[in-house]
XYZ file of C-alpha atoms in Angstrom:
478
model
C -4.945 9.866 13.549
C -2.770 12.532 11.933
C -2.444 13.126 8.204
C 0.987 11.588 7.589
C 0.911 12.472 3.889
C -0.591 15.171 1.737
C -4.358 15.092 1.900
C -4.723 11.509 3.103
C -8.114 10.840 4.661
C -7.651 7.484 6.412
C -5.128 4.905 7.549
C -5.202 1.310 8.770
C -3.688 0.419 12.136
C -1.238 -2.387 11.389
C 0.361 -2.940 14.795
C 0.287 -1.520 18.300
C 3.635 -1.363 20.095
C 2.113 -0.422 23.463
C -0.717 -1.650 25.662
C -2.872 0.033 28.307
C -0.799 0.612 31.435
C 2.489 1.099 29.563
C 4.513 4.250 30.218
C 5.283 6.308 27.101
C 7.553 9.287 26.468
C 7.419 12.098 23.944
C 8.633 10.790 20.564
C 8.193 7.082 21.357
C 6.714 5.054 18.473
C 3.402 3.600 19.626
C 1.961 2.100 16.456
C 2.453 1.422 12.764
C -0.220 2.485 10.300
C -0.674 1.921 6.592
C -1.913 4.822 4.533
C -2.902 4.777 0.902
C 0.763 5.306 0.082
C 2.998 3.615 2.630
C 3.431 2.110 6.080
C 4.371 4.746 8.658
C 5.367 4.564 12.323
C 3.576 7.068 14.566
C 5.333 8.591 17.594
C 3.362 9.807 20.602
C 3.853 13.533 21.352
C 3.239 13.203 25.099
C 4.644 11.767 28.308
C 2.330 9.643 30.419
C 0.633 6.282 30.816
C -1.404 4.604 28.072
C -5.011 4.640 29.217
C -6.714 2.961 26.249
C -6.235 1.884 22.649
C -9.428 2.958 20.935
C -9.129 0.799 17.824
C -7.977 -2.757 17.170
C -5.221 -3.755 14.772
C -6.568 -4.073 11.244
C -9.061 -1.232 11.694
C -9.222 1.602 9.162
C -9.534 4.954 10.913
C -10.371 8.382 9.508
C -7.797 11.149 9.897
C -8.731 13.231 12.927
C -10.173 10.411 15.028
C -8.631 9.691 18.412
C -6.816 6.346 18.320
C -5.017 6.296 21.677
C -5.551 8.011 25.017
C -2.707 8.802 27.409
C -3.135 9.843 31.031
C -0.731 12.606 31.957
C 0.307 13.702 35.435
C -2.798 15.887 35.753
C -4.853 13.381 37.705
C -7.445 15.893 38.896
C -9.090 18.178 36.349
C -11.554 20.899 37.382
C -14.950 20.248 35.887
C -15.250 23.794 34.633
C -12.007 23.464 32.666
C -13.115 20.423 30.679
C -15.355 22.219 28.136
C -12.715 24.902 27.504
C -9.978 22.310 27.072
C -12.150 20.295 24.715
C -12.791 23.374 22.586
C -9.061 24.111 22.474
C -8.378 20.547 21.387
C -10.618 20.929 18.354
C -8.512 23.866 17.138
C -5.199 22.164 17.948
C -3.049 20.467 15.281
C -2.859 16.701 14.712
C -1.084 16.081 18.012
C -3.896 17.703 20.001
C -5.211 17.269 23.514
C -8.306 15.078 23.690
C -10.263 15.905 26.825
C -13.142 13.796 28.112
C -16.585 15.295 28.038
C -17.667 16.605 31.409
C -20.178 14.417 33.193
C -23.571 15.788 34.163
C -22.560 15.913 37.827
C -19.614 18.272 38.676
C -18.248 15.813 41.241
C -18.131 13.006 38.698
C -16.362 15.239 36.175
C -13.699 16.139 38.700
C -12.817 12.459 39.108
C -12.208 11.955 35.365
C -8.510 11.702 34.378
C -7.327 14.119 31.695
C -6.433 12.263 28.490
C -4.277 13.282 25.563
C -3.977 11.618 22.198
C -3.703 11.875 18.424
C -6.525 13.694 16.708
C -9.287 15.998 17.868
C -11.388 16.091 20.985
C -13.560 13.034 21.469
C -16.399 15.492 21.986
C -16.059 16.563 18.346
C -15.414 13.123 16.822
C -18.153 10.588 16.160
C -16.954 7.040 16.618
C -17.827 4.479 13.989
C -20.528 2.270 15.395
C -18.583 -0.933 14.581
C -15.365 0.075 16.377
C -15.307 -1.311 19.934
C -13.135 0.339 22.608
C -10.828 -1.731 24.850
C -11.984 -2.612 28.331
C -11.154 -0.307 31.232
C -7.920 -0.922 33.096
C -7.571 -1.490 36.852
C -11.280 -1.147 37.398
C -11.412 2.517 36.387
C -14.104 3.712 34.024
C -12.857 4.406 30.458
C -12.755 8.033 29.474
C -13.677 9.512 26.104
C -14.770 6.038 25.020
C -18.429 5.298 24.288
C -19.835 2.895 26.826
C -20.528 -0.647 25.656
C -24.046 -1.775 26.609
C -24.037 -4.561 29.143
C -24.849 -7.945 27.694
C -27.745 -9.901 29.190
C -26.706 -12.898 31.239
C -27.246 -16.267 29.640
C -26.868 -19.834 30.762
C -23.435 -21.126 29.698
C -24.744 -24.102 27.762
C -27.708 -22.398 26.135
C -27.315 -20.675 22.759
C -28.332 -17.037 22.463
C -32.004 -16.505 21.749
C -32.801 -15.729 18.164
C -34.232 -12.350 17.339
C -36.407 -11.434 14.410
C -33.580 -11.705 11.895
C -32.630 -15.253 12.908
C -29.494 -14.438 14.930
C -28.705 -13.693 18.511
C -27.821 -10.072 17.798
C -30.100 -7.111 18.338
C -30.792 -4.977 15.299
C -27.832 -2.662 14.626
C -25.752 -4.228 17.406
C -22.169 -5.260 16.740
C -21.803 -9.038 17.095
C -19.638 -10.107 20.023
C -16.550 -12.114 19.044
C -12.872 -12.311 19.851
C -10.362 -10.919 17.299
C -9.232 -14.408 16.086
C -12.856 -15.333 15.458
C -13.426 -12.088 13.558
C -10.406 -12.843 11.393
C -11.662 -16.373 10.742
C -15.042 -15.019 9.660
C -13.353 -12.481 7.410
C -11.165 -15.165 5.794
C -14.176 -17.395 5.183
C -16.315 -14.556 3.857
C -18.886 -14.913 6.654
C -20.838 -11.916 7.971
C -20.726 -12.141 11.761
C -24.092 -10.417 11.972
C -25.658 -13.462 10.286
C -24.068 -16.029 12.635
C -26.109 -17.540 15.478
C -23.932 -17.241 18.620
C -23.715 -20.139 21.067
C -21.043 -18.782 23.372
C -21.712 -17.531 26.869
C -23.242 -14.074 26.866
C -24.074 -14.204 23.166
C -20.448 -14.446 21.976
C -19.788 -15.902 18.519
C -17.325 -18.812 18.697
C -15.075 -20.429 16.086
C -17.474 -23.354 15.911
C -20.327 -20.950 15.136
C -18.382 -19.465 12.219
C -17.486 -22.903 10.832
C -21.109 -23.969 11.115
C -22.241 -20.869 9.224
C -19.646 -21.514 6.520
C -20.767 -25.131 6.159
C -24.414 -24.071 5.928
C -23.565 -21.529 3.232
C -22.053 -24.143 0.931
C -24.299 -27.148 1.669
C -26.635 -27.818 -1.287
C -30.351 -27.670 -0.628
C -32.045 -31.064 -0.290
C -33.890 -32.139 -3.391
C -37.684 -32.096 -3.244
C -39.133 -35.587 -3.950
C -41.008 -35.759 -7.220
C -44.691 -36.752 -7.196
C -45.379 -40.472 -7.515
C -46.917 -40.093 -10.940
C -44.006 -38.122 -12.334
C -41.934 -39.747 -15.081
C -38.348 -40.344 -13.925
C -35.774 -38.216 -15.760
C -31.981 -38.455 -15.729
C -30.400 -36.355 -12.967
C -27.057 -34.720 -13.834
C -24.202 -35.543 -11.490
C -23.340 -32.542 -9.348
C -19.801 -31.560 -8.414
C -18.748 -32.666 -4.964
C -19.316 -29.909 -2.424
C -16.285 -28.582 -0.535
C -15.637 -30.004 2.899
C -17.204 -28.254 5.841
C -15.408 -25.045 6.689
C -13.830 -24.610 3.236
C -15.043 -21.479 1.498
C -15.589 -21.468 -2.250
C -14.604 -17.818 -2.458
C -12.501 -15.415 -0.462
C -13.140 -11.694 -0.502
C -10.188 -9.405 0.174
C -10.977 -5.771 1.088
C -9.294 -3.312 -1.253
C -7.520 -0.767 0.919
C -4.203 0.876 1.602
C -1.577 0.823 -1.138
C -3.566 -1.509 -3.392
C -6.623 0.754 -3.243
C -4.774 3.919 -4.216
C -2.818 2.031 -6.899
C -6.053 0.770 -8.456
C -7.561 4.256 -8.487
C -4.389 5.786 -9.920
C -4.118 3.206 -12.706
C -7.739 3.658 -13.749
C -7.360 7.441 -13.768
C -4.123 7.224 -15.744
C -5.410 4.711 -18.283
C -8.539 6.740 -19.067
C -7.117 10.276 -18.940
C -3.701 10.017 -20.609
C -3.705 8.632 -24.176
C -1.152 5.825 -23.970
C 1.125 4.763 -26.805
C 3.521 1.824 -26.371
C 6.525 1.087 -28.563
C 8.897 -1.882 -28.414
C 12.499 -2.557 -29.319
C 14.483 -5.816 -29.150
C 18.274 -5.639 -29.224
C 21.625 -7.132 -28.194
C 22.874 -6.197 -24.699
C 25.869 -8.549 -24.587
C 28.334 -5.650 -24.230
C 26.354 -4.195 -21.345
C 26.372 -7.560 -19.553
C 30.165 -7.727 -19.968
C 30.481 -4.197 -18.588
C 28.404 -5.175 -15.551
C 30.920 -7.937 -14.763
C 33.866 -5.571 -15.222
C 32.339 -2.945 -12.947
C 31.746 -5.548 -10.246
C 35.498 -6.139 -10.189
C 36.382 -2.418 -10.182
C 37.936 -1.494 -6.784
C 36.516 2.029 -7.067
C 33.021 0.524 -6.927
C 33.737 -2.033 -4.211
C 30.783 -2.552 -1.869
C 28.260 -1.154 -4.351
C 25.466 -3.149 -5.959
C 26.206 -3.379 -9.684
C 23.558 -4.958 -11.917
C 21.941 -4.448 -15.339
C 19.212 -2.214 -13.856
C 21.869 0.283 -12.766
C 23.177 0.672 -16.327
C 19.639 0.750 -17.733
C 18.823 3.619 -15.352
C 21.969 5.421 -16.466
C 21.042 4.853 -20.122
C 17.596 6.372 -19.504
C 19.216 9.461 -17.962
C 21.557 9.837 -20.940
C 18.623 9.480 -23.368
C 16.654 12.138 -21.449
C 19.605 14.502 -21.786
C 19.481 13.966 -25.557
C 15.660 14.227 -25.662
C 14.750 16.632 -22.828
C 11.157 17.187 -23.982
C 10.181 13.675 -22.860
C 10.725 14.739 -19.243
C 7.518 16.701 -18.779
C 4.007 16.674 -17.363
C 0.571 17.781 -18.517
C -1.210 20.535 -16.571
C -4.878 19.976 -17.389
C -6.157 23.002 -15.464
C -3.763 25.465 -17.093
C -3.652 23.607 -20.421
C 0.141 23.735 -20.357
C 3.029 21.325 -20.817
C 5.442 21.590 -17.885
C 9.013 20.790 -18.922
C 11.107 19.425 -16.034
C 14.771 20.383 -15.814
C 15.420 17.663 -13.269
C 14.824 13.914 -13.274
C 13.175 12.172 -10.333
C 13.604 8.611 -11.572
C 10.871 6.241 -10.366
C 11.536 2.547 -9.836
C 8.412 0.374 -9.628
C 8.689 -1.987 -6.657
C 6.476 -4.961 -5.838
C 5.967 -5.211 -2.072
C 3.743 -7.379 0.149
C 1.394 -4.389 0.446
C 1.173 -3.848 -3.312
C 2.940 -1.952 -6.076
C 4.660 1.297 -5.123
C 6.822 3.671 -7.164
C 9.386 5.530 -5.055
C 11.739 7.769 -6.991
C 15.370 8.826 -6.828
C 15.401 12.586 -6.433
C 17.655 14.490 -8.876
C 18.909 11.260 -10.415
C 20.302 13.224 -13.372
C 22.962 14.777 -11.120
C 24.254 11.525 -9.601
C 27.402 9.643 -10.489
C 27.238 5.930 -11.236
C 28.281 5.135 -7.662
C 25.734 7.540 -6.181
C 23.018 6.112 -8.410
C 23.911 2.577 -7.254
C 23.668 3.623 -3.597
C 20.326 5.357 -4.174
C 18.912 2.297 -5.958
C 19.992 -0.030 -3.142
C 18.452 2.213 -0.491
C 15.229 2.559 -2.480
C 14.834 -1.204 -2.927
C 15.739 -1.986 0.692
C 13.327 0.582 2.092
C 10.507 -0.666 -0.146
C 11.147 -4.303 0.815
C 10.974 -3.380 4.507
C 7.739 -1.450 3.984
C 9.345 1.791 5.171
C 8.945 3.883 2.041
C 7.623 7.311 3.034
C 4.955 9.234 1.090
C 7.560 11.883 0.203
C 9.672 9.217 -1.537
C 6.797 8.553 -3.954
C 5.928 12.133 -4.848
C 7.027 14.322 -7.764
C 8.362 11.548 -9.990
C 9.023 12.467 -13.633
C 9.662 9.143 -15.403
C 9.601 5.502 -14.256
C 11.340 2.178 -14.917
C 9.552 -1.111 -14.212
C 11.668 -4.255 -14.399
C 9.316 -7.076 -15.360
C 12.286 -9.140 -16.506
C 12.990 -10.261 -12.938
C 9.852 -12.408 -13.245
C 11.029 -13.991 -16.497
C 8.641 -11.873 -18.581
C 9.813 -10.722 -22.004
C 7.992 -7.380 -22.001
C 4.691 -5.641 -21.241
C 2.591 -2.535 -21.888
C 2.982 -0.563 -18.655
C 0.520 2.100 -17.522
C 1.904 5.539 -16.775
C 2.455 6.584 -13.205
C -0.009 9.510 -12.799
C 1.578 12.878 -13.510
C 4.486 11.410 -15.489
C 5.162 11.409 -19.206
C 6.638 7.946 -19.784
C 7.371 4.552 -18.247
C 9.926 2.011 -19.486
C 9.330 -1.729 -19.045
C 12.511 -3.825 -19.053
C 12.103 -7.419 -20.175
C 14.121 -10.498 -19.271
C 17.693 -10.671 -20.593
C 18.159 -14.060 -22.254
C 20.728 -15.861 -24.378
C 19.251 -16.131 -27.863
C 20.543 -16.870 -31.363
C 21.399 -13.497 -32.859
C 23.086 -12.322 -36.035
C 26.345 -10.711 -34.932
C 28.923 -9.592 -37.484
C 27.268 -11.687 -40.168
C 27.110 -14.884 -38.120
C 24.452 -16.407 -35.893
C 25.784 -16.511 -32.347
C 24.335 -16.821 -28.856
C 23.935 -13.254 -27.545
C 22.234 -11.626 -24.573
C 19.025 -10.115 -25.922
C 16.241 -8.132 -24.263
C 13.103 -6.193 -25.194
C 12.194 -2.736 -23.913
C 8.654 -1.338 -24.019
C 8.083 2.399 -23.655
C 4.600 3.716 -22.860
C 4.197 7.474 -23.125
C 1.549 10.193 -22.949
C 0.736 11.095 -26.548
C -0.390 14.571 -25.491
C 3.201 15.327 -24.494
C 5.257 13.015 -26.664
C 4.548 12.400 -30.320
C 5.633 9.279 -32.168
C 8.897 10.746 -33.440
C 10.097 11.923 -30.044
C 9.045 8.703 -28.329
C 10.797 6.613 -30.961
C 14.029 8.626 -30.736
C 14.034 8.378 -26.959
C 13.517 4.601 -26.964
C 16.104 4.113 -29.731
C 18.669 6.142 -27.755
C 18.172 3.985 -24.651
C 18.724 0.861 -26.728
C 21.754 2.381 -28.472
C 23.443 3.110 -25.135
C 22.823 -0.405 -23.856
C 23.921 -2.004 -27.115
C 27.166 0.029 -27.104
C 27.672 1.146 -23.483
C 30.710 3.256 -24.382
C 28.069 5.845 -25.290
C 27.584 6.344 -21.559
C 30.812 8.331 -21.925
C 30.671 9.692 -25.467
C 27.063 10.886 -25.151
C 27.351 12.175 -21.594
């Protein structure tokens, strides 16, 4: 498992695109993984035949662990060369050669195929005890994969014998179950180690998991009161869920959601947040959006209010450059940025991410529209790269698309400010001395009070609103 970002320590295997026995070529994508920042496709850096997939889909793997083994054309490897090759693999980069440990007998070692894969030598990597390797292919013994202890034979109809902890699993042993059964147990919040297996060979079945779930939610039988006890009213208890229905579901926090949670906590409790609000008339901006959609020079581009809001933010930064900065805690310095990497918060199935448009300040309206469309499309497809989310300077989050009027957004770590855009609605508004229906919205600006004082934050927010209230300022203030 290579480090596909900067300093990432683990990734979850989302999908395998190959299976043991498949032929692969250098550069072919073999799997998709989700890091703490994004989903990434991993290419294989070798030619050969897939020997084994060492981890199942849905497994979180540490960077540096071998996840796939590929048999190259070197079918016979001298036993004496194995230790040297293994040592070289440890010093190799992420796409290193993983060589099987030499067997005790030289003849046996000579029969082992040479494997290559992502990560370091299997000899230097300790496998997690709960990660099971795939079965050997074509009757050959798996290489660089810890052997799975043989299961004792059991009569097909007889349930596994209970051990001291009340299950059919030996202490510390990983319960045997097929992937769909493991998923069912995970969804129902059932620990497989606590389930009594009834399947052949001590395998946990779907029925076993359902039975464990039903037992977990079935109320204990009431103990009869002594004959001489005085009867008391018994409160009516709520009806228990049907068998197999869990009262709670636990969802592991990992990937994008995990890093987002950590980042938000760090930001909220390290940067002193201040949030200011402004409500104003954007009717002229909405009219301009319609006019731009009909402009032949912008044909084929996505024109919407967010595009003009982004442009207004860039104009306001030009008028208030000190808002575009960051706080260097170690050096106790304010770092003023002479470029704008404009972040756009995007809600995806994997969680909230904030990719940014690099050098947005230098883009024309058409270029900004193209960049926004590409950013949103890439995020929706789950293809946003870690580089796309690094080095942002200021962010826009559009909560208005959910019908929300406004919010108090938390700063993206390392940035000075974040603008929340509320829903644009027709409301009664005083315009030229008369109450008329006008398009009105509310903006909320959260900023780091170490960098931006109240005056600067207020001027910046007021300038954004002024541009959107009178969009001709996109030209006169540019």
